[in-house]
């Protein structure tokens, strides 16, 4: 299938597919006219990539899962390496959330100090 067909079948964009290909997560062959052509397995692979990205992993993190991207990744037992990568990403996300929470609290306090305790939501 061509890139537009794969994009539609997997619920993503051609741009994302080119990005995944550049990152080494999927591959294609070139037709005589230069168009990218993907085999049927690419649909499952792209859905798995999107599943992992939606879970909070990065494209670099997803590379660890290359050996199992062609199967049912959500139902497969987790590997030690996959769990390590997921736990490391979770720690990074938790650190970012904590930093953002602190920044929000400082901003909220500054607004309260300047407005006599009133914080109005922005419309």
PDB file of C-alpha atoms in Angstrom:
ATOM      1  CA  UNK A   1       0.000   0.000   0.000  1.00  0.00           C
ATOM      2  CA  UNK A   2       1.112   3.554  -0.598  1.00  0.00           C
ATOM      3  CA  UNK A   3       1.815   6.090   2.116  1.00  0.00           C
ATOM      4  CA  UNK A   4      -1.613   7.752   1.951  1.00  0.00           C
ATOM      5  CA  UNK A   5      -3.351   4.398   2.219  1.00  0.00           C
ATOM      6  CA  UNK A   6      -1.242   3.389   5.208  1.00  0.00           C
ATOM      7  CA  UNK A   7      -1.879   6.751   6.859  1.00  0.00           C
ATOM      8  CA  UNK A   8      -5.636   6.328   6.474  1.00  0.00           C
ATOM      9  CA  UNK A   9      -5.557   2.687   7.586  1.00  0.00           C
ATOM     10  CA  UNK A  10      -3.530   3.419  10.693  1.00  0.00           C
ATOM     11  CA  UNK A  11      -5.111   6.716  11.705  1.00  0.00           C
ATOM     12  CA  UNK A  12      -2.025   8.839  11.261  1.00  0.00           C
ATOM     13  CA  UNK A  13      -0.517  11.191   8.704  1.00  0.00           C
ATOM     14  CA  UNK A  14       1.911  10.676   5.852  1.00  0.00           C
ATOM     15  CA  UNK A  15       4.246  13.097   7.620  1.00  0.00           C
ATOM     16  CA  UNK A  16       4.249  10.914  10.751  1.00  0.00           C
ATOM     17  CA  UNK A  17       4.952   7.833   8.633  1.00  0.00           C
ATOM     18  CA  UNK A  18       7.928   9.528   7.008  1.00  0.00           C
ATOM     19  CA  UNK A  19       9.144  10.457  10.502  1.00  0.00           C
ATOM     20  CA  UNK A  20       8.784   6.845  11.714  1.00  0.00           C
ATOM     21  CA  UNK A  21      10.639   5.657   8.637  1.00  0.00           C
ATOM     22  CA  UNK A  22      13.449   8.147   9.152  1.00  0.00           C
ATOM     23  CA  UNK A  23      13.684   6.963  12.777  1.00  0.00           C
ATOM     24  CA  UNK A  24      14.025   3.354  11.593  1.00  0.00           C
ATOM     25  CA  UNK A  25      10.713   2.179  13.045  1.00  0.00           C
ATOM     26  CA  UNK A  26       9.119   1.241   9.722  1.00  0.00           C
ATOM     27  CA  UNK A  27      10.448   0.606   6.254  1.00  0.00           C
ATOM     28  CA  UNK A  28       9.188   0.780   2.721  1.00  0.00           C
ATOM     29  CA  UNK A  29      10.361  -0.028  -0.736  1.00  0.00           C
ATOM     30  CA  UNK A  30      10.170   2.345  -3.667  1.00  0.00           C
ATOM     31  CA  UNK A  31       7.935   1.653  -6.623  1.00  0.00           C
ATOM     32  CA  UNK A  32       9.180   2.383 -10.131  1.00  0.00           C
ATOM     33  CA  UNK A  33       7.517   5.792  -9.941  1.00  0.00           C
ATOM     34  CA  UNK A  34       9.370   6.599  -6.690  1.00  0.00           C
ATOM     35  CA  UNK A  35       6.355   6.225  -4.389  1.00  0.00           C
ATOM     36  CA  UNK A  36       6.833   4.560  -1.033  1.00  0.00           C
ATOM     37  CA  UNK A  37       5.161   1.158  -0.841  1.00  0.00           C
ATOM     38  CA  UNK A  38       4.485  -0.595   2.469  1.00  0.00           C
ATOM     39  CA  UNK A  39       3.517  -4.195   3.107  1.00  0.00           C
ATOM     40  CA  UNK A  40       0.449  -5.172   5.129  1.00  0.00           C
ATOM     41  CA  UNK A  41       2.482  -5.677   8.334  1.00  0.00           C
ATOM     42  CA  UNK A  42       3.189  -1.954   8.411  1.00  0.00           C
ATOM     43  CA  UNK A  43      -0.400  -1.247   9.480  1.00  0.00           C
ATOM     44  CA  UNK A  44       0.010  -3.260  12.710  1.00  0.00           C
ATOM     45  CA  UNK A  45       3.469  -1.848  13.287  1.00  0.00           C
ATOM     46  CA  UNK A  46       2.267   1.765  12.948  1.00  0.00           C
ATOM     47  CA  UNK A  47      -0.676   1.125  15.278  1.00  0.00           C
ATOM     48  CA  UNK A  48       1.741  -0.280  17.865  1.00  0.00           C
ATOM     49  CA  UNK A  49       4.060   2.689  17.455  1.00  0.00           C
ATOM     50  CA  UNK A  50       1.136   5.058  17.986  1.00  0.00           C
ATOM     51  CA  UNK A  51       0.018   3.035  21.036  1.00  0.00           C
ATOM     52  CA  UNK A  52       3.452   3.379  22.633  1.00  0.00           C
ATOM     53  CA  UNK A  53       3.736   7.077  21.764  1.00  0.00           C
ATOM     54  CA  UNK A  54       0.272   7.726  23.213  1.00  0.00           C
ATOM     55  CA  UNK A  55       1.392   5.988  26.403  1.00  0.00           C
ATOM     56  CA  UNK A  56       4.070   8.660  26.799  1.00  0.00           C
ATOM     57  CA  UNK A  57       7.119   7.038  25.251  1.00  0.00           C
ATOM     58  CA  UNK A  58       9.301   8.858  22.747  1.00  0.00           C
ATOM     59  CA  UNK A  59      10.295   7.676  19.287  1.00  0.00           C
ATOM     60  CA  UNK A  60      13.724   6.842  20.707  1.00  0.00           C
ATOM     61  CA  UNK A  61      12.077   4.786  23.465  1.00  0.00           C
ATOM     62  CA  UNK A  62       9.982   2.905  20.909  1.00  0.00           C
ATOM     63  CA  UNK A  63      13.136   1.563  19.230  1.00  0.00           C
ATOM     64  CA  UNK A  64      13.550  -0.824  22.174  1.00  0.00           C
ATOM     65  CA  UNK A  65      10.270  -2.444  21.172  1.00  0.00           C
ATOM     66  CA  UNK A  66      11.253  -3.103  17.528  1.00  0.00           C
ATOM     67  CA  UNK A  67      11.350  -6.894  17.954  1.00  0.00           C
ATOM     68  CA  UNK A  68       7.688  -7.002  19.002  1.00  0.00           C
ATOM     69  CA  UNK A  69       6.097  -4.179  16.972  1.00  0.00           C
ATOM     70  CA  UNK A  70       4.595  -6.597  14.456  1.00  0.00           C
ATOM     71  CA  UNK A  71       2.464  -8.447  17.037  1.00  0.00           C
ATOM     72  CA  UNK A  72      -0.155  -7.576  19.644  1.00  0.00           C
ATOM     73  CA  UNK A  73       2.049  -5.387  21.799  1.00  0.00           C
ATOM     74  CA  UNK A  74      -0.714  -4.545  24.289  1.00  0.00           C
ATOM     75  CA  UNK A  75      -1.334  -8.228  25.068  1.00  0.00           C
ATOM     76  CA  UNK A  76       2.280  -9.420  24.986  1.00  0.00           C
ATOM     77  CA  UNK A  77       4.113  -9.982  28.269  1.00  0.00           C
ATOM     78  CA  UNK A  78       6.482  -7.080  28.941  1.00  0.00           C
ATOM     79  CA  UNK A  79      10.199  -7.585  28.548  1.00  0.00           C
ATOM     80  CA  UNK A  80      12.679  -6.500  31.188  1.00  0.00           C
ATOM     81  CA  UNK A  81      14.167  -3.956  28.781  1.00  0.00           C
ATOM     82  CA  UNK A  82      10.740  -2.618  27.825  1.00  0.00           C
ATOM     83  CA  UNK A  83       9.772  -2.230  31.482  1.00  0.00           C
ATOM     84  CA  UNK A  84      13.042  -0.450  32.239  1.00  0.00           C
ATOM     85  CA  UNK A  85      12.489   2.028  29.406  1.00  0.00           C
ATOM     86  CA  UNK A  86       8.876   2.602  30.475  1.00  0.00           C
ATOM     87  CA  UNK A  87       9.886   3.168  34.104  1.00  0.00           C
ATOM     88  CA  UNK A  88      12.624   5.596  33.071  1.00  0.00           C
ATOM     89  CA  UNK A  89      10.162   7.549  30.900  1.00  0.00           C
ATOM     90  CA  UNK A  90       7.650   7.579  33.774  1.00  0.00           C
ATOM     91  CA  UNK A  91      10.303   9.055  36.072  1.00  0.00           C
ATOM     92  CA  UNK A  92      11.035  11.794  33.511  1.00  0.00           C
ATOM     93  CA  UNK A  93       7.328  12.582  33.171  1.00  0.00           C
ATOM     94  CA  UNK A  94       6.897  12.691  36.945  1.00  0.00           C
ATOM     95  CA  UNK A  95       9.815  15.123  37.241  1.00  0.00           C
ATOM     96  CA  UNK A  96       8.295  17.368  34.576  1.00  0.00           C
ATOM     97  CA  UNK A  97       4.886  17.266  36.255  1.00  0.00           C
ATOM     98  CA  UNK A  98       6.448  18.171  39.607  1.00  0.00           C
ATOM     99  CA  UNK A  99       8.339  21.089  38.049  1.00  0.00           C
ATOM    100  CA  UNK A 100       5.203  22.354  36.298  1.00  0.00           C
ATOM    101  CA  UNK A 101       3.175  22.003  39.499  1.00  0.00           C
ATOM    102  CA  UNK A 102       5.750  24.077  41.392  1.00  0.00           C
ATOM    103  CA  UNK A 103       5.717  26.747  38.684  1.00  0.00           C
ATOM    104  CA  UNK A 104       1.916  26.847  38.715  1.00  0.00           C
ATOM    105  CA  UNK A 105       1.869  27.173  42.500  1.00  0.00           C
ATOM    106  CA  UNK A 106       4.396  30.038  42.407  1.00  0.00           C
ATOM    107  CA  UNK A 107       2.400  31.840  39.735  1.00  0.00           C
ATOM    108  CA  UNK A 108      -0.852  31.305  41.593  1.00  0.00           C
ATOM    109  CA  UNK A 109       0.715  32.712  44.788  1.00  0.00           C
ATOM    110  CA  UNK A 110       2.052  35.733  42.913  1.00  0.00           C
ATOM    111  CA  UNK A 111      -1.393  36.453  41.464  1.00  0.00           C
ATOM    112  CA  UNK A 112      -2.985  36.076  44.887  1.00  0.00           C
ATOM    113  CA  UNK A 113      -0.422  38.468  46.402  1.00  0.00           C
ATOM    114  CA  UNK A 114      -1.148  41.083  43.726  1.00  0.00           C
ATOM    115  CA  UNK A 115      -4.936  40.772  43.704  1.00  0.00           C
ATOM    116  CA  UNK A 116      -5.785  40.352  47.354  1.00  0.00           C
ATOM    117  CA  UNK A 117      -6.443  36.642  47.064  1.00  0.00           C
ATOM    118  CA  UNK A 118      -8.683  36.712  44.005  1.00  0.00           C
ATOM    119  CA  UNK A 119      -7.815  34.434  41.133  1.00  0.00           C
ATOM    120  CA  UNK A 120     -10.131  34.733  38.180  1.00  0.00           C
ATOM    121  CA  UNK A 121     -10.064  32.183  35.398  1.00  0.00           C
ATOM    122  CA  UNK A 122      -9.252  33.510  31.960  1.00  0.00           C
ATOM    123  CA  UNK A 123     -12.306  33.486  29.710  1.00  0.00           C
TER     124      UNK A 123
END
